[in-house]
């Protein structure tokens, strides 16, 4: 298949997965979790390499996944035990993880290119060429497999658990009072975000992942106020359109594809915010910021 | 008449400072009961302890003689209105539907019966014409009625309401009181944290006076004496304050021999 | 690995200047970080650090130089625009603050990455050094860098100290501040600017990703020890200072170690230490304090047993009782009993006598005082609160150890100097010579 088409498909898969789990994230006001996971995943990579002794993709992926899920979980615990803000707990966890990871790399893994920069910047244009070899046959780009899996997880979890998710994200306490374990559902959301993010990092890069998780949803929220389902759908659409826009611009300007898509998301959001704010100046704030 | 709710030896602290001390009470069934007391008296904490949102240092509860886990379906809790994120993209109907979720497993959807219960609940609370609006578009009174509708959708026997009449207009307040009285006639027990002493006797049959300790409980016509109100709202506060401060400073807590 | 011995290191003037600069940076950053934390914007350091990238990229693209006096101002300007957009989004469009941070962070970083990808395709010298920006390397600073760092940090510290009182008011009660004519917006913007400046100059030492740690860790750490603003600032500054100096030392000593991560490691160690050992936050010290308090309570209970036994016997001359007698009156686990008993002996409340033990005069007045407290509290509860009778007694069992003479006297007054408790037992009168 022509690599250009693969590029679009990969962008599409990443956009869909991130829009789904990203909306759940945004609605819980934990938008910075994506950024945090992108940094603490490095620790997972390093530990996987050190423990397994080889630079093999499945192990590293698993390591990053465990780190991501661990970050989400430990942050919640830290927030509840120390009674601090969610953002502060995130800051503690991801900086500590990243620091340990960098130290481990400089001590034990210098010679091995763990591709830390790749993790951060990522390059989606290379992804179509990074294929999985199974036996003798080429199964196609690895990115498509991992992203499809992530998308499947997102779709399955969200459709099956729609009621619970909506209820526990909206009114945690009231649901707790009638016996529904709200914390478990919140943890499930965080795990979903971790799976999505880690699956997308390698092909799409951390910057774009964070942008995809948060920006389309907030753009959608400029227009849709009353329905969570519609918010998700509109953010999917925005995500797809902007991905195409970004890819085209990156070809034109010869810049990195992932970064260009993310920039497009950002710029579009700002423009739409400005327009929306100009047409409907917001009502007085209930609380001072 | 048996007790709908019994509390025994409830103690709640926050950061070593006592919030509720040695509370033992019982609320008879098919009654409308008010919990009154000054700010910071622990009234919200009492309700939250009942439904398990706060873990007390000690305390036993029973609802119609049974443990809460067996009675979850029967208890509806309505929190104070400011604890909600009003920007959440959700409509009134979707909020009311949440009242059915306790009866459904996580993968189940609402069926026709559930929908009818939801319609009925909205009608009783008077929010049917608002059902497709996003929740921030509602006035204070409408928001309160929406949450009451959610509680009604649960089809519970016991309603625990935290300041249901705070910040709403007079007509909504009257409508809600009528609704609650009707529910009680149909067999429900309603316990509400109430902020306005002057209306307790009109709205409620039963009253509990709370100020960290239980000062008095009984029929609202009997128990709202001047002396009791004085004990609740004024006087010994300085002794109680000194005592609480001493606990906080010494950080002591009962241990078992 | 070990390039210079420690002493030689400290004789290097360049090294000393770096240490000075880092110290100033640590103090400045921890101060502004404490305010960011109080303002509930902990991750703004992270966001601003990411916002610096496009500034650096554009400046490099046009000037093709890595001179700090070109790159730093560009970075600061970029981050300031990011801060402005952030504030606009939160205030004007009611965007949720955490979403705003994430959007601005990823957006700006994306713009920077886009420009970098252009640069990397161009034949420009000195493109490497991205690593240094990401992870920080104190040893790579030259004297110009250090001077800029030190001076800027000192200016920030000076400004913070000048506006401290007003700033505190603005953060804790912005409505009040506005009514007294203080412009809340101005002070918050000032804070934003100071945060940006500290973050940008700090990136050279600590790196982009870890910059937020110098803002967050010291504040959380200090919070475990105090809730007063001045103390928070001082403790934050000290923590940040120590961690930074140690981190710089390590990265000079072991030349392949980057500075930033080691600073974070030390910050984490200090935080763990605070969590375990500070009396405010629980952990080990609290357990030890708790244990001691419990021992005291047990010993007081035991002393009181002797008092009760004393009043039960008809023969007032037999003063001594055995441990077994005591346990008959009030049963306790033997371990608990022994612990409390030893303490009571140590304090001199009980003394060996005859075939057992008796109350000393000290012990007698102690027990009498506790009994007074117990019975006064019982009277207070039964007259003013509604508790079942058994609970009244249980509550008093606990309260007797908490109440001091002040509270007891207040109770006495409120209750009208009662002589009997609810069970009909007499309430001891206060005696003048009493020790706690």
Coordinates of N, CA, C and O in Angstrom, one line a residue, chain C residues 179-248:
Chain C
X179 N -11.2 45.0 47.0 CA -12.0 46.1 47.7 C -11.0 47.1 48.3 O -11.4 48.3 48.6
X180 N -9.8 46.7 48.7 CA -8.9 47.7 49.2 C -8.1 48.4 48.2 O -7.1 49.0 48.4
X181 N -8.4 48.2 46.9 CA -7.8 49.0 45.9 C -6.6 48.3 45.2 O -5.9 48.8 44.4
X182 N -6.3 47.1 45.7 CA -5.1 46.4 45.1 C -5.6 45.7 43.8 O -6.6 45.0 43.8
X183 N -4.8 45.9 42.8 CA -5.3 45.3 41.5 C -4.8 43.8 41.5 O -3.6 43.5 41.4
X184 N -5.8 42.9 41.6 CA -5.5 41.5 41.6 C -4.8 41.1 40.3 O -3.8 40.4 40.3
X185 N -5.3 41.6 39.2 CA -4.8 41.2 37.9 C -3.3 41.5 37.8 O -2.5 40.7 37.3
X186 N -2.9 42.7 38.2 CA -1.5 43.1 38.1 C -0.6 42.2 38.8 O 0.4 41.7 38.3
X187 N -1.0 41.8 40.1 CA -0.1 41.0 40.9 C 0.0 39.6 40.3 O 1.0 38.9 40.3
X188 N -1.2 39.1 39.8 CA -1.2 37.8 39.2 C -0.3 37.8 37.9 O 0.4 36.8 37.6
X189 N -0.4 38.8 37.1 CA 0.4 38.9 35.9 C 1.9 39.0 36.3 O 2.7 38.4 35.6
X190 N 2.2 39.7 37.3 CA 3.6 39.8 37.8 C 4.1 38.5 38.1 O 5.2 38.1 37.7
X191 N 3.3 37.7 38.9 CA 3.7 36.3 39.2 C 3.9 35.5 38.0 O 4.9 34.8 37.9
X192 N 3.0 35.7 37.0 CA 3.2 34.9 35.8 C 4.5 35.2 35.1 O 5.2 34.3 34.7
X193 N 4.9 36.5 35.1 CA 6.1 36.9 34.4 C 7.3 36.4 35.2 O 8.2 35.8 34.6
X194 N 7.3 36.4 36.5 CA 8.4 35.9 37.3 C 8.5 34.4 37.1 O 9.7 33.9 37.0
X195 N 7.4 33.7 37.1 CA 7.5 32.3 36.8 C 8.1 32.0 35.5 O 9.0 31.1 35.4
X196 N 7.7 32.7 34.5 CA 8.3 32.5 33.1 C 9.8 32.7 33.2 O 10.6 31.9 32.7
X197 N 10.2 33.8 33.8 CA 11.6 34.1 33.8 C 12.4 33.0 34.5 O 13.4 32.5 34.0
X198 N 12.0 32.6 35.7 CA 12.7 31.6 36.4 C 12.7 30.3 35.6 O 13.8 29.6 35.6
X199 N 11.6 29.9 35.0 CA 11.6 28.7 34.3 C 12.5 28.7 33.1 O 13.3 27.7 32.9
X200 N 12.5 29.8 32.4 CA 13.4 29.8 31.2 C 14.9 29.7 31.6 O 15.6 29.0 31.0
X201 N 15.3 30.5 32.5 CA 16.7 30.5 32.9 C 17.0 29.2 33.5 O 18.2 28.7 33.5
X202 N 16.1 28.5 34.2 CA 16.4 27.3 34.8 C 16.5 26.1 33.9 O 17.1 25.1 34.3
X203 N 15.9 26.2 32.7 CA 15.9 25.1 31.8 C 17.4 24.7 31.5 O 17.7 23.5 31.3
X204 N 18.3 25.6 31.5 CA 19.7 25.3 31.1 C 20.3 24.3 32.2 O 21.2 23.6 31.8
X205 N 19.8 24.5 33.4 CA 20.4 23.6 34.4 C 19.6 22.3 34.5 O 20.2 21.2 34.6
X206 N 18.3 22.4 34.5 CA 17.5 21.2 34.9 C 16.8 20.6 33.7 O 16.5 19.4 33.7
X207 N 16.7 21.3 32.6 CA 16.0 20.7 31.4 C 14.5 21.0 31.4 O 13.9 21.3 32.4
X208 N 14.0 20.9 30.2 CA 12.6 21.2 30.0 C 11.6 20.4 30.9 O 10.8 20.9 31.6
X209 N 11.8 19.1 30.7 CA 10.8 18.2 31.4 C 10.8 18.3 32.9 O 9.8 18.2 33.5
X210 N 12.0 18.5 33.5 CA 12.1 18.4 34.9 C 11.9 19.8 35.6 O 12.0 19.9 36.8
X211 N 11.8 20.8 34.8 CA 11.8 22.2 35.4 C 10.7 22.3 36.4 O 10.8 22.9 37.4
X212 N 9.5 21.7 36.1 CA 8.4 21.9 37.0 C 8.7 21.4 38.4 O 8.1 21.8 39.4
X213 N 9.7 20.4 38.5 CA 10.0 19.9 39.8 C 10.5 20.9 40.8 O 10.2 20.9 42.0
X214 N 11.3 21.9 40.3 CA 11.8 22.9 41.2 C 10.7 23.8 41.7 O 10.9 24.5 42.7
X215 N 9.6 23.8 41.0 CA 8.5 24.6 41.5 C 7.6 23.9 42.4 O 7.1 24.4 43.4
X216 N 7.4 22.6 42.1 CA 6.4 21.8 42.9 C 7.0 21.2 44.2 O 6.4 21.3 45.2
X217 N 8.1 20.5 44.0 CA 8.6 19.7 45.2 C 8.8 20.5 46.4 O 8.4 20.2 47.5
X218 N 9.5 21.7 46.3 CA 9.8 22.4 47.5 C 8.5 22.9 48.2 O 8.4 22.8 49.4
X219 N 7.5 23.2 47.4 CA 6.3 23.7 48.0 C 5.6 22.6 48.8 O 5.1 22.8 49.9
X220 N 5.4 21.4 48.2 CA 4.8 20.3 48.8 C 5.6 19.9 50.1 O 5.0 19.6 51.1
X221 N 6.9 19.9 49.9 CA 7.7 19.5 51.0 C 7.5 20.5 52.2 O 7.3 20.0 53.3
X222 N 7.5 21.8 51.9 CA 7.4 22.8 53.0 C 6.0 22.6 53.7 O 5.9 22.8 54.9
X223 N 5.0 22.3 52.9 CA 3.7 22.2 53.4 C 3.6 21.1 54.5 O 2.7 21.2 55.4
X224 N 4.5 20.1 54.5 CA 4.4 19.1 55.5 C 4.9 19.6 56.8 O 4.7 18.9 57.8
X225 N 5.6 20.8 56.8 CA 6.1 21.2 58.0 C 5.4 22.4 58.6 O 5.5 22.7 59.8
X226 N 4.8 23.2 57.7 CA 4.2 24.4 58.2 C 3.1 24.9 57.3 O 3.0 24.5 56.2
X227 N 2.2 25.8 57.9 CA 1.2 26.4 57.1 C 1.3 27.9 57.0 O 0.4 28.6 56.6
X228 N 2.4 28.4 57.5 CA 2.6 29.9 57.5 C 3.4 30.3 56.3 O 4.4 29.7 56.0
X229 N 3.0 31.3 55.6 CA 3.6 31.7 54.4 C 5.1 31.9 54.5 O 5.9 31.4 53.7
X230 N 5.5 32.6 55.5 CA 7.0 32.9 55.6 C 7.8 31.6 55.7 O 8.8 31.4 55.1
X231 N 7.2 30.8 56.6 CA 8.0 29.5 56.8 C 8.0 28.7 55.6 O 8.9 28.0 55.3
X232 N 6.8 28.7 54.9 CA 6.7 27.9 53.6 C 7.8 28.3 52.7 O 8.5 27.5 52.1
X233 N 8.0 29.7 52.5 CA 9.0 30.2 51.6 C 10.4 29.8 52.0 O 11.2 29.4 51.2
X234 N 10.6 29.9 53.3 CA 12.0 29.6 53.8 C 12.3 28.2 53.6 O 13.4 27.8 53.1
X235 N 11.4 27.3 54.1 CA 11.7 25.9 53.9 C 11.8 25.5 52.5 O 12.7 24.7 52.1
X236 N 10.9 26.0 51.6 CA 11.1 25.7 50.2 C 12.4 26.1 49.7 O 13.1 25.3 49.0
X237 N 12.8 27.3 50.0 CA 14.1 27.8 49.5 C 15.3 26.9 50.0 O 16.1 26.5 49.2
X238 N 15.2 26.5 51.2 CA 16.3 25.7 51.7 C 16.4 24.3 51.0 O 17.4 23.8 50.6
X239 N 15.2 23.7 50.9 CA 15.1 22.4 50.2 C 15.6 22.5 48.8 O 16.5 21.7 48.4
X240 N 15.2 23.5 48.1 CA 15.6 23.7 46.7 C 17.1 23.9 46.6 O 17.7 23.3 45.7
X241 N 17.6 24.7 47.5 CA 19.0 25.0 47.5 C 19.8 23.8 47.7 O 20.7 23.5 46.9
X242 N 19.5 23.1 48.7 CA 20.3 21.9 49.0 C 20.3 20.9 47.9 O 21.3 20.4 47.4
X243 N 19.1 20.7 47.4 CA 18.9 19.7 46.3 C 19.7 20.1 45.1 O 20.4 19.3 44.4
X244 N 19.6 21.4 44.8 CA 20.3 21.9 43.6 C 21.8 21.8 43.7 O 22.5 21.4 42.8
X245 N 22.3 22.2 44.9 CA 23.8 22.2 45.1 C 24.3 20.7 45.0 O 25.2 20.4 44.3
X246 N 23.6 19.8 45.6 CA 24.0 18.4 45.6 C 23.9 17.9 44.2 O 24.8 17.2 43.7
X247 N 22.9 18.3 43.4 CA 22.7 17.8 42.1 C 23.9 18.3 41.2 O 24.4 17.6 40.4
X248 N 24.2 19.6 41.4 CA 25.3 20.2 40.6 C 26.6 19.4 40.9 O 27.4 19.1 40.0

